[in-house]
mmCIF file of C-alpha atoms in Angstrom:
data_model
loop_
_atom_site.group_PDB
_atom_site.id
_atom_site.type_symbol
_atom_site.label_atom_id
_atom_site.label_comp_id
_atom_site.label_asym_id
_atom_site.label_seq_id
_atom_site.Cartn_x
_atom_site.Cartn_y
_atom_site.Cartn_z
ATOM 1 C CA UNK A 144 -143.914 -72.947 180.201
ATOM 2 C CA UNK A 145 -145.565 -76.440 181.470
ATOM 3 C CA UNK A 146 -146.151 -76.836 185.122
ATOM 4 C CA UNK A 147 -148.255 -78.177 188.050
ATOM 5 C CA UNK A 148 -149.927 -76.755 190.570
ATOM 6 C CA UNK A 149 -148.614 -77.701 194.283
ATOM 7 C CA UNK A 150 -150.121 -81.379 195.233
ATOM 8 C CA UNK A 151 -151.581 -81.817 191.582
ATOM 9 C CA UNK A 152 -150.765 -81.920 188.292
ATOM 10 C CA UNK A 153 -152.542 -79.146 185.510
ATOM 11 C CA UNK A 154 -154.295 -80.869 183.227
ATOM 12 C CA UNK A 155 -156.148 -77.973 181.704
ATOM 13 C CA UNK A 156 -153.387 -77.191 179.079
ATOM 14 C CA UNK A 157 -154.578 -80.988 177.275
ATOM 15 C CA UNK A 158 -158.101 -80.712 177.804
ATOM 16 C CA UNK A 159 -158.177 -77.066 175.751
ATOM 17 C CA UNK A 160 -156.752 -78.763 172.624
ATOM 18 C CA UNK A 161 -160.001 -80.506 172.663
ATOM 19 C CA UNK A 162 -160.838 -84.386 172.051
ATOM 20 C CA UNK A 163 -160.038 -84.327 168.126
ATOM 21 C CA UNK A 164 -156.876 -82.113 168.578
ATOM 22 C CA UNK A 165 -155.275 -84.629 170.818
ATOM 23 C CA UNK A 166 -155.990 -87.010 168.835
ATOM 24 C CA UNK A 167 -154.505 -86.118 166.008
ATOM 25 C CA UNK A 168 -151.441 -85.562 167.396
ATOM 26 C CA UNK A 169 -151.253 -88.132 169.222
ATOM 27 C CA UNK A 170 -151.741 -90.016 165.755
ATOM 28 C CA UNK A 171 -148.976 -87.923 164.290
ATOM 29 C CA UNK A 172 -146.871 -89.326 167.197
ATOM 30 C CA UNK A 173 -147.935 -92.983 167.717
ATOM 31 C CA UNK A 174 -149.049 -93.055 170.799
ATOM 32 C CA UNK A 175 -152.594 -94.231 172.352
ATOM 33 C CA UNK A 176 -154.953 -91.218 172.973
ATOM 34 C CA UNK A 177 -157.266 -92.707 175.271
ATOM 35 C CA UNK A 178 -157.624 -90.914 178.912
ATOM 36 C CA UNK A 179 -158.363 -92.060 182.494
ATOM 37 C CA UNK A 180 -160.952 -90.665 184.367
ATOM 38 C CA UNK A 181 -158.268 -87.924 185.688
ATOM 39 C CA UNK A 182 -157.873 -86.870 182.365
ATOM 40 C CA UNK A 183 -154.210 -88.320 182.240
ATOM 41 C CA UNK A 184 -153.599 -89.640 178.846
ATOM 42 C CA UNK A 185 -152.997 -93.260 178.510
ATOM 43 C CA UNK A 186 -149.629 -94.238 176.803
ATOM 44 C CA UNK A 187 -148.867 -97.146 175.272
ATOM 45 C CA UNK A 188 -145.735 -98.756 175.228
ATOM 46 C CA UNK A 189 -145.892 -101.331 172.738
ATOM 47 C CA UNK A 190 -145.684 -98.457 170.520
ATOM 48 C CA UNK A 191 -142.125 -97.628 169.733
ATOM 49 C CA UNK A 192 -140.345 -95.602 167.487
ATOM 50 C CA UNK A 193 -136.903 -96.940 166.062
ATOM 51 C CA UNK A 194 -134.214 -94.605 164.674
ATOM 52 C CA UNK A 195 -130.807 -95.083 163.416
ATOM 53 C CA UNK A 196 -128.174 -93.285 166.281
ATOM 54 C CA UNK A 197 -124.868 -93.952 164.849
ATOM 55 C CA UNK A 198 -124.208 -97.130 165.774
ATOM 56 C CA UNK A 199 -127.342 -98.441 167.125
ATOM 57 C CA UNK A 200 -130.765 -99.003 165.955
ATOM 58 C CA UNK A 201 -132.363 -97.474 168.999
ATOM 59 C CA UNK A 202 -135.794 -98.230 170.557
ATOM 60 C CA UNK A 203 -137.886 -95.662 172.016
ATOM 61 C CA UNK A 204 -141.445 -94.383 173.390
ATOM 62 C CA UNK A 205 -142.343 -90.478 172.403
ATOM 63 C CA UNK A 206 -145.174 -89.451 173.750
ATOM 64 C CA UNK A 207 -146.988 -85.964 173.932
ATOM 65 C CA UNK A 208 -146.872 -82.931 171.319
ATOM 66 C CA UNK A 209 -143.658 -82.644 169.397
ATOM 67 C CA UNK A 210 -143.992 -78.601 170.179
ATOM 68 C CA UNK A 211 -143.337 -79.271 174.332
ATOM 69 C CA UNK A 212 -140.632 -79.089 175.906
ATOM 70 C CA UNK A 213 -138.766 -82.593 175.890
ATOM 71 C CA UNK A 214 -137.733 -84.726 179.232
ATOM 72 C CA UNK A 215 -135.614 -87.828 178.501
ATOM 73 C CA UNK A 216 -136.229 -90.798 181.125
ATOM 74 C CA UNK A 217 -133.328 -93.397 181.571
ATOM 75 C CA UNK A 218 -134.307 -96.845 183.016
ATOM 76 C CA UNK A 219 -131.692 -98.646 185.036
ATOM 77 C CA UNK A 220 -130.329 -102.591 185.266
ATOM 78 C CA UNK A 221 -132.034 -104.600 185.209
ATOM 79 C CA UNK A 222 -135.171 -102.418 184.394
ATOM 80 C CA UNK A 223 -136.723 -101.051 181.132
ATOM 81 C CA UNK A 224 -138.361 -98.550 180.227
ATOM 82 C CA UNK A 225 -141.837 -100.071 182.071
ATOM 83 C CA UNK A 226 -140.152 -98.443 185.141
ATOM 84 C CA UNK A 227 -141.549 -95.232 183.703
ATOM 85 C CA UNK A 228 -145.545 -96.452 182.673
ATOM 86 C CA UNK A 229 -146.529 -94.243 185.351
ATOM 87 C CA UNK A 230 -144.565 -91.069 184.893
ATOM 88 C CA UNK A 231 -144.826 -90.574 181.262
ATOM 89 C CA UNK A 232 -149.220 -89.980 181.413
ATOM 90 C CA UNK A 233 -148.147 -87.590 184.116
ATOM 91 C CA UNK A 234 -145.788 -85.719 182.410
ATOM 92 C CA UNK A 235 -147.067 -85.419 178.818
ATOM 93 C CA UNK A 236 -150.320 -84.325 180.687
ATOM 94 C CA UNK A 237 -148.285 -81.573 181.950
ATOM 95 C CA UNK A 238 -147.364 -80.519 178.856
ATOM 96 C CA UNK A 239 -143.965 -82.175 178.189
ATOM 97 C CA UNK A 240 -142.869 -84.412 175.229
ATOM 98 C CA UNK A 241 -141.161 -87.683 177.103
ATOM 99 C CA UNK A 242 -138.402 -90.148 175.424
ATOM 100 C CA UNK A 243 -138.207 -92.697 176.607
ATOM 101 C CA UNK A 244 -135.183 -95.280 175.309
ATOM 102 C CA UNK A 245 -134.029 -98.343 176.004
ATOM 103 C CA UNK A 246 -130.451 -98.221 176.709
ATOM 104 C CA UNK A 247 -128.187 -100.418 174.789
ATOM 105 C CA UNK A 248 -128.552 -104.020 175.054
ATOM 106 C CA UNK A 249 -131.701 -104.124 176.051
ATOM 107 C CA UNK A 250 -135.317 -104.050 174.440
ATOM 108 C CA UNK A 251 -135.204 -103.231 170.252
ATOM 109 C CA UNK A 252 -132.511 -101.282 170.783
ATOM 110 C CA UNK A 253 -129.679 -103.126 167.942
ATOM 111 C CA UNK A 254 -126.186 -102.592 167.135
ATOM 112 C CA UNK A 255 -125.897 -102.108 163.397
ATOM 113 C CA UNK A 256 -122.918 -104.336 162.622
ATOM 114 C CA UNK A 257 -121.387 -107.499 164.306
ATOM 115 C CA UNK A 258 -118.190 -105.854 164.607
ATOM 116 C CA UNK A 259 -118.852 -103.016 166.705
ATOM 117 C CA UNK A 260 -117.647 -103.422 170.461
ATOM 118 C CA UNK A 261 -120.308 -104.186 172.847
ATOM 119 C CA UNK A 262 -118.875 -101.726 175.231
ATOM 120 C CA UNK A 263 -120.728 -100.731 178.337
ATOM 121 C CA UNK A 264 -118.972 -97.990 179.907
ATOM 122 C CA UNK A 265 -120.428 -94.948 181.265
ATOM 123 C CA UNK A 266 -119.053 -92.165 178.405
ATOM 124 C CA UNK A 267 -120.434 -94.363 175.719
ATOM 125 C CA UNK A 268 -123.876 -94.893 177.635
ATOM 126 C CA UNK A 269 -124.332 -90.985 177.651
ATOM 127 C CA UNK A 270 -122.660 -90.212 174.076
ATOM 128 C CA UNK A 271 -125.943 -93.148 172.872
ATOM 129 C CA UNK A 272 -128.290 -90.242 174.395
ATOM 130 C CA UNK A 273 -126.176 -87.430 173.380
ATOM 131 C CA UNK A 274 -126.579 -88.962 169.639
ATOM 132 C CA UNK A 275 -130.323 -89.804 170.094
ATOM 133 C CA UNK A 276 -131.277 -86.202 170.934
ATOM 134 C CA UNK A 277 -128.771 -85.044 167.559
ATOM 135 C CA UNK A 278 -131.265 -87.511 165.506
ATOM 136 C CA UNK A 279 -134.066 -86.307 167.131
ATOM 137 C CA UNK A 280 -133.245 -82.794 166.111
ATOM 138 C CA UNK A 281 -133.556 -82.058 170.510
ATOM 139 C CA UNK A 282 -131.045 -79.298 171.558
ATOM 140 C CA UNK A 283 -131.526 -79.882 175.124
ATOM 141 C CA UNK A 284 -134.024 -81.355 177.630
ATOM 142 C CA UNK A 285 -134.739 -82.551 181.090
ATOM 143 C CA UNK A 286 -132.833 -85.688 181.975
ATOM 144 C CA UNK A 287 -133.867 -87.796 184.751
ATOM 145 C CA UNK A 288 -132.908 -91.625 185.718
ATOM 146 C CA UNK A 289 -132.081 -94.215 188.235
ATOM 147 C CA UNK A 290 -129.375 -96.530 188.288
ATOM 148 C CA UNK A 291 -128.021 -96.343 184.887
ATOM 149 C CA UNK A 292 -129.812 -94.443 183.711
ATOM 150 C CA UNK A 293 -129.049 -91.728 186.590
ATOM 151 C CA UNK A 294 -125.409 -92.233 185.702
ATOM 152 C CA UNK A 295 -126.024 -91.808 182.632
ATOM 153 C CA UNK A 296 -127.781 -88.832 182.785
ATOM 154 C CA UNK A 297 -124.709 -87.475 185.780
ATOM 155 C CA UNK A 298 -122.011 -87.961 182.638
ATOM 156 C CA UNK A 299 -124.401 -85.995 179.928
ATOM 157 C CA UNK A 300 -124.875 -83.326 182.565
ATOM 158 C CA UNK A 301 -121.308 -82.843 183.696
ATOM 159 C CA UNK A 302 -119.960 -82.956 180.037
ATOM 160 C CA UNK A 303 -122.428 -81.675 178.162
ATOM 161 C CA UNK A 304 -124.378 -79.155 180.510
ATOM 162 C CA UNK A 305 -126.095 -77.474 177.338
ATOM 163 C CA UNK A 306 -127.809 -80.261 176.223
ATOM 164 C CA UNK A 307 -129.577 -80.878 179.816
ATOM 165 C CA UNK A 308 -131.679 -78.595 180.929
ATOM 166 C CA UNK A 309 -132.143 -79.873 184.333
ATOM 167 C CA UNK A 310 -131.307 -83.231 186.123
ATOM 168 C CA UNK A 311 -133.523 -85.537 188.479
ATOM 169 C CA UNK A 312 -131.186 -88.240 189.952
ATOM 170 C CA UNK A 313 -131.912 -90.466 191.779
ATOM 171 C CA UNK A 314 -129.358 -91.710 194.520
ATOM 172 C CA UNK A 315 -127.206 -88.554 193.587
ATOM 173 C CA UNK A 316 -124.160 -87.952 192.109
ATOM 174 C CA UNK A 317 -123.367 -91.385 190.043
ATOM 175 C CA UNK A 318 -120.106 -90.302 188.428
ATOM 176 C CA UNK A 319 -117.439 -93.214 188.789
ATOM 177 C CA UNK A 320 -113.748 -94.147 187.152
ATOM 178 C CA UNK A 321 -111.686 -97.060 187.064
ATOM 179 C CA UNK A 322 -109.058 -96.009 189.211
ATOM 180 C CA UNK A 323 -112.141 -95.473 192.464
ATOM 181 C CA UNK A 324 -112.990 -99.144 191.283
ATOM 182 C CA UNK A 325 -110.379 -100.458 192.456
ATOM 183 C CA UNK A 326 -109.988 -98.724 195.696
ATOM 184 C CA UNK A 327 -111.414 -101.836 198.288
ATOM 185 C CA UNK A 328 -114.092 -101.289 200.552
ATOM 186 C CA UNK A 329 -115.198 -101.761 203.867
ATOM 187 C CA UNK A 330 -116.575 -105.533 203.745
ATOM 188 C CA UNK A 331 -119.870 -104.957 204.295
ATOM 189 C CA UNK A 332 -119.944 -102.510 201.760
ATOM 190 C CA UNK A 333 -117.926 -104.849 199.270
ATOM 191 C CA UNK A 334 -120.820 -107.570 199.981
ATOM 192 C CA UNK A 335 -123.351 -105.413 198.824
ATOM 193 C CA UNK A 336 -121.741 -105.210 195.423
ATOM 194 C CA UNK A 337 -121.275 -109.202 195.003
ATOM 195 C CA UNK A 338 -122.938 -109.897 191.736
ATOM 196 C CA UNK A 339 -119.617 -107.069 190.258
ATOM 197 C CA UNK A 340 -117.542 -109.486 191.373
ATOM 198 C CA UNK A 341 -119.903 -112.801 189.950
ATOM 199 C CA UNK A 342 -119.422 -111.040 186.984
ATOM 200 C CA UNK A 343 -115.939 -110.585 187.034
ATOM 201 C CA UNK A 344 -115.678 -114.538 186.530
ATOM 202 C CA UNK A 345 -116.377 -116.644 183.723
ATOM 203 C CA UNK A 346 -118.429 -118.865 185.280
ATOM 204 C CA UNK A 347 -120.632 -115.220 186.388
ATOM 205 C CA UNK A 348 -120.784 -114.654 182.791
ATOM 206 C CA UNK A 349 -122.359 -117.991 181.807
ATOM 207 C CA UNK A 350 -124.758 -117.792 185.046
ATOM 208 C CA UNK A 351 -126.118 -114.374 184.015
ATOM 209 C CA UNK A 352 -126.493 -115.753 180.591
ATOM 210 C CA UNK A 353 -127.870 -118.958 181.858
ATOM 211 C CA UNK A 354 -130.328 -117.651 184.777
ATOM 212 C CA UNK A 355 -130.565 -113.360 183.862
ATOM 213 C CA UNK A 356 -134.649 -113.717 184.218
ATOM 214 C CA UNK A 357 -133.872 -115.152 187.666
ATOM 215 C CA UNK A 358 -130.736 -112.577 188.142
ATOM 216 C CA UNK A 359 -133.102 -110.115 187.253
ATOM 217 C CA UNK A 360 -135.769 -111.054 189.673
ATOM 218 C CA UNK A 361 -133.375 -111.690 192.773
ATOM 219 C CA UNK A 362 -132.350 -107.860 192.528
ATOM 220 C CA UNK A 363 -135.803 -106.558 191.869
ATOM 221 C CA UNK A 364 -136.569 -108.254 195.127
ATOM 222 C CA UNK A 365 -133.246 -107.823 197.498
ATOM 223 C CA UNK A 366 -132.771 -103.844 195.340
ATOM 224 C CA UNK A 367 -136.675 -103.013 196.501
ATOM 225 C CA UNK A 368 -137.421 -105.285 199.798
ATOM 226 C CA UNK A 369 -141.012 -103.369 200.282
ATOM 227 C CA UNK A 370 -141.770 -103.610 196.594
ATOM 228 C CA UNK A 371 -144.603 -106.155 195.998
ATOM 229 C CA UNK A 372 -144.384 -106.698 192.308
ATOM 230 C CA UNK A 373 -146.337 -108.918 191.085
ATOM 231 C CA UNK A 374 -145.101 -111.010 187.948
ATOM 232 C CA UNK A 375 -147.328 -109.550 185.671
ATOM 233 C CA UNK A 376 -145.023 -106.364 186.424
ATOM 234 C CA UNK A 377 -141.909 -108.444 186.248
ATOM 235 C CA UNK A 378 -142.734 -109.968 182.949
ATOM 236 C CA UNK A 379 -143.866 -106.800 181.186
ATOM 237 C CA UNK A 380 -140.287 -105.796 181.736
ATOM 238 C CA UNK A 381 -138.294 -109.007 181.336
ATOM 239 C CA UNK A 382 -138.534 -109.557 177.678
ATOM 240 C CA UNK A 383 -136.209 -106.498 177.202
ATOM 241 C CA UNK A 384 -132.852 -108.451 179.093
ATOM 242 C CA UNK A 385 -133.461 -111.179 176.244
ATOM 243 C CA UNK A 386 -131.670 -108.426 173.720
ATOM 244 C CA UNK A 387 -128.808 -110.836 172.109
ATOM 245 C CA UNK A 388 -126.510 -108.161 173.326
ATOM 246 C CA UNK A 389 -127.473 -108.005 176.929
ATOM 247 C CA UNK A 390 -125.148 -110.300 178.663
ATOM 248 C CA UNK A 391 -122.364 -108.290 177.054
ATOM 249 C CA UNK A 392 -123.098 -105.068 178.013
ATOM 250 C CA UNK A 393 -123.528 -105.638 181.515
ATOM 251 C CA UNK A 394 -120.670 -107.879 181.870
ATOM 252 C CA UNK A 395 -118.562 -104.893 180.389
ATOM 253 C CA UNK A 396 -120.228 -102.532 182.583
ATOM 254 C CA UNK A 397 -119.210 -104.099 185.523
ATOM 255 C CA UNK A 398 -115.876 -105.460 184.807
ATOM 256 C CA UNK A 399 -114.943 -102.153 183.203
ATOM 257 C CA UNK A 400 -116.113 -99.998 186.325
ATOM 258 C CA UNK A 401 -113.270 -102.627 188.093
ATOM 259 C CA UNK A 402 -110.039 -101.823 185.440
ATOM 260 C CA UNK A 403 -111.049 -105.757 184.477
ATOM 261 C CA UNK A 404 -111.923 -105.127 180.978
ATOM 262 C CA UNK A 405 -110.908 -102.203 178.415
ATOM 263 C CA UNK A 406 -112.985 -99.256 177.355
ATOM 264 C CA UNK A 407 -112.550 -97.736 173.921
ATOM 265 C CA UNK A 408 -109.618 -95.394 172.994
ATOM 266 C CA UNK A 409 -111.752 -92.705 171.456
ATOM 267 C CA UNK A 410 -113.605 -92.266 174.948
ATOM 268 C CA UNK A 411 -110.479 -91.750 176.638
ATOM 269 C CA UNK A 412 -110.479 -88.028 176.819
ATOM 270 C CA UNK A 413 -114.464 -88.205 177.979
ATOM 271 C CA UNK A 414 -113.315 -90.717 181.070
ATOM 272 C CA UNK A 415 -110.361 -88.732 182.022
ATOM 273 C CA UNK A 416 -112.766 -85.397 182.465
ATOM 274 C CA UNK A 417 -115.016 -87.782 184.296
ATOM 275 C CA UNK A 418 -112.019 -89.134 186.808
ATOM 276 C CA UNK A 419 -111.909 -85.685 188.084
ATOM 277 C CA UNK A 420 -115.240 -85.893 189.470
ATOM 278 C CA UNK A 421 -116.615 -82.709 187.598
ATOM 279 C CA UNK A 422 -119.698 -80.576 189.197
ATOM 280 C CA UNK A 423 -122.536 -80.852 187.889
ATOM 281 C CA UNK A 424 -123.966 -76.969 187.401
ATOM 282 C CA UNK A 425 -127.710 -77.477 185.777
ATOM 283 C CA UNK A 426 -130.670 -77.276 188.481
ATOM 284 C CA UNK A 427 -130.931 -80.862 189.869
ATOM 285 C CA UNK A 428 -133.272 -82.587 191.806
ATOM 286 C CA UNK A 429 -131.724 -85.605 193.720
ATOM 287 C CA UNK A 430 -133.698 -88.473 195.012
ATOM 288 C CA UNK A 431 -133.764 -91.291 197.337
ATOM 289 C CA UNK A 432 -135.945 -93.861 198.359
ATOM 290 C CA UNK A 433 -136.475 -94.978 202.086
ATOM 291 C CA UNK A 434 -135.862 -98.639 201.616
ATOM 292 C CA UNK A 435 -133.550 -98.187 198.871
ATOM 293 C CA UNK A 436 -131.739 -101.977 199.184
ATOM 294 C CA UNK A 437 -129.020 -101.543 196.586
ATOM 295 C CA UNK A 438 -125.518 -100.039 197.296
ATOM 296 C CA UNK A 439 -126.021 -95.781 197.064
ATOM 297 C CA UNK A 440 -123.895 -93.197 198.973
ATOM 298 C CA UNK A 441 -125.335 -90.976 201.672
ATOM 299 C CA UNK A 442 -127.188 -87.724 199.836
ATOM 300 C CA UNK A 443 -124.417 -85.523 202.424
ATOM 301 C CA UNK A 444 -121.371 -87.152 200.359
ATOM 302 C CA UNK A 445 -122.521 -86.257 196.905
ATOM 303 C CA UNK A 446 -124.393 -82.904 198.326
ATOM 304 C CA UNK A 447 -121.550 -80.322 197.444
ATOM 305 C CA UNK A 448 -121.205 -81.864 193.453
ATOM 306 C CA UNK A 449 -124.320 -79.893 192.458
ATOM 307 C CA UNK A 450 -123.410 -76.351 192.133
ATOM 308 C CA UNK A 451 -126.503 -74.966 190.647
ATOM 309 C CA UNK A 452 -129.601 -75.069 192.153
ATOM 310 C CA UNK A 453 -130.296 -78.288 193.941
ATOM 311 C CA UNK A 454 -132.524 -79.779 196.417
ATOM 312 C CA UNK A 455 -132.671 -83.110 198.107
ATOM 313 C CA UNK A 456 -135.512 -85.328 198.173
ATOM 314 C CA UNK A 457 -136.144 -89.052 200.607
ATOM 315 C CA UNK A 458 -139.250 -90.396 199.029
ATOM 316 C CA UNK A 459 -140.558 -92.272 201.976
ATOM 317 C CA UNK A 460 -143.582 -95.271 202.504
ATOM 318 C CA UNK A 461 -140.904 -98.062 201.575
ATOM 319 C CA UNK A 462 -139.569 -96.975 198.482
ATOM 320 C CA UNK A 463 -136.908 -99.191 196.911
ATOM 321 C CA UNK A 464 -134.208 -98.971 194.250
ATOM 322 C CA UNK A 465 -136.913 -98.158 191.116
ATOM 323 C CA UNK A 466 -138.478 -95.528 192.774
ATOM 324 C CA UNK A 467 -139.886 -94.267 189.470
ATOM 325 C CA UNK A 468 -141.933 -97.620 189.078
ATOM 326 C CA UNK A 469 -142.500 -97.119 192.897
ATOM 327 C CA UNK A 470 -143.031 -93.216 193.391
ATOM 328 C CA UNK A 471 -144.171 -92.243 190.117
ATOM 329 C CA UNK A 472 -145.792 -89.222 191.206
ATOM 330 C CA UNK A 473 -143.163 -88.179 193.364
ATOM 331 C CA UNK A 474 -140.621 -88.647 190.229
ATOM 332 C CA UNK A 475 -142.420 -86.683 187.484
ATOM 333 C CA UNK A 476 -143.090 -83.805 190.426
ATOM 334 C CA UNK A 477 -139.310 -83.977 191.096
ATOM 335 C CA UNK A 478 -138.967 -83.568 187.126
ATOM 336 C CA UNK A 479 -141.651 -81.092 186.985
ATOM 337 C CA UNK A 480 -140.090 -78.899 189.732
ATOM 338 C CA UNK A 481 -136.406 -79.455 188.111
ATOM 339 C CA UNK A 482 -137.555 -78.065 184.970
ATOM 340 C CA UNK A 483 -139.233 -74.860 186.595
ATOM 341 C CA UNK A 484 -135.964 -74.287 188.395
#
């Protein structure tokens, strides 16, 4: 069973395979082999794997031994997967194998056909990872995410609790339905959520297609308002919102989450389990930055929607919205701990 010692992580478990036996397998698996001076390995994420996941052509980094238990990392909008560069050395050198995928519409990830619906609603989202792990041949893993991605990995948990082995979420329970859409909030709360409603327009459409590098950056900066990025960060991670499907995914995220736009029929029975606002029972770890700028609900609403073992976590020092990219030690211990639970 991987695991890390308290305040560290245990390295030992790579450095007994010796030099050549990492890296071979680390040849088997695509991935650089090269360590830091910790002995964390060094992962490189121009490397990606593609795979056919019914119907998407999805984009992904796998890193560590294909024998280790597996983790699955979901980024959030409008991240990629760079908001995990940090955490994946620290898990595989824990002894984990790490996915890492970019979500639909962004990155390599491709629909196979013109035809198919460019549907962003949360069931679909988590069936994308449900499918991936099928492909993969991965009965279950450790799911963790922000954002999206943490919604994503709320819906796989709550539906499918055999396939996820433990949860890391960060601002909580992420669960949502049309009908709670269009319940109207408090105005300062409604302001918070203003580029939902930019998108709900036309003309929010073709400004997020126009301007989404400068979209992008505004909420990097307003979403994490200690975060001092600099744009080599940004720019590592903005070629993946230039996927051709971007703009339509989002846009049907949002306006779906509002009852502005349809979702498909066959997901129907997944979103009415979801409206109910199921419990999630797998061992979770939820997290929350200090300085977390984006819209998130109090960790004592979403407390008593974790029925199995749980513990909440503030990550303070002025962490923001991509607390992975911001606290990636405190993430992959959150997922280390989760998985020990």
């Amino acid at each position: 069973m991987p695991q890390a010692l308290p305040g560290t992580f245990d390295f030992r478990r790579r450095r007994i395979l010796g030099a050549a036996a990492v890296a071979f397998a680390g040849a088997e698996l695509g991935i650089a082999q090269q360590s830091r001076a910790d002995g964390v390995p060094e992962v490189d994420f121009h490397v990606l794997k593609q795979v056919n996941t019914g119907v998407l052509n999805t984009g992904y980094v796998d890193a560590g031994l294909a024998t280790d238990p597996v983790v699955i990392l979901l980024h959030g909008w409008p991240y990629d997967i760079h908001s995990f560069v940090e955490v994946v050395p620290l898990l595989v050198a824990a002894g984990y194998r790490v996915i890492v995928p970019f979500l639909r519409g962004y990155g390599t990830t491709r629909f196979l056909s013109d035809t198919t619906v460019r549907n962003g609603q949360q069931s679909v989202l988590a069936n994308d990872i449900v499918v991936l792990m099928d492909v993969l041949g991965i009965r279950t893993a450790v799911l963790a995410g922000f954002d999206w991605g943490a919604r994503t990995a709320n819906v796989i948990a709550a539906l499918w609790p055999e396939r996820c082995r433990a949860l890391v979420s960060v601002s909580g329970y992420l669960i949502g339905n049309q009908r709670a859409g269009e319940v109207p909030l408090r105005p300062l709360a409604e302001r918070a959520w203003w580029y939902e409603f930019y998108f709900a327009t036309s003309r929010g459409r073709a400004g997020y297609e126009a301007y989404r590098q400068e979209f992008a950056r505004l909420i990097w900066q307003t979403a994490s308002p200690q975060w001092a990025f600099d744009d080599a960060t940004f720019e590592r991670s903005s070629p993946a919102l230039e996927n051709p499907d971007h703009v339509s995914i989002v846009i049907h995220n949002y306006r779906w989450r509002l009852g502005l736009a349809d979702g498909e029929r066959e997901y129907d029975a997944l979103e009415m389990r979801l409206a109910q606002a199921p419990v999630i029972t797998v061992p979770t770890i939820t997290l929350e930055g200090d300085a977390n700028g984006a819209p998130h609900p109090e960790p004592t609403v979403y407390a008593h929607k974790f029925t199995g073992k749980y513990e909440h976590r503030l990550i303070t020092g002025g962490i923001g919205h991509n607390l992975p990219q911001e606290a990636p030690r405190d993430f992959a211990r959150a997922v280390i701990d989760a998985a020990a639970a």
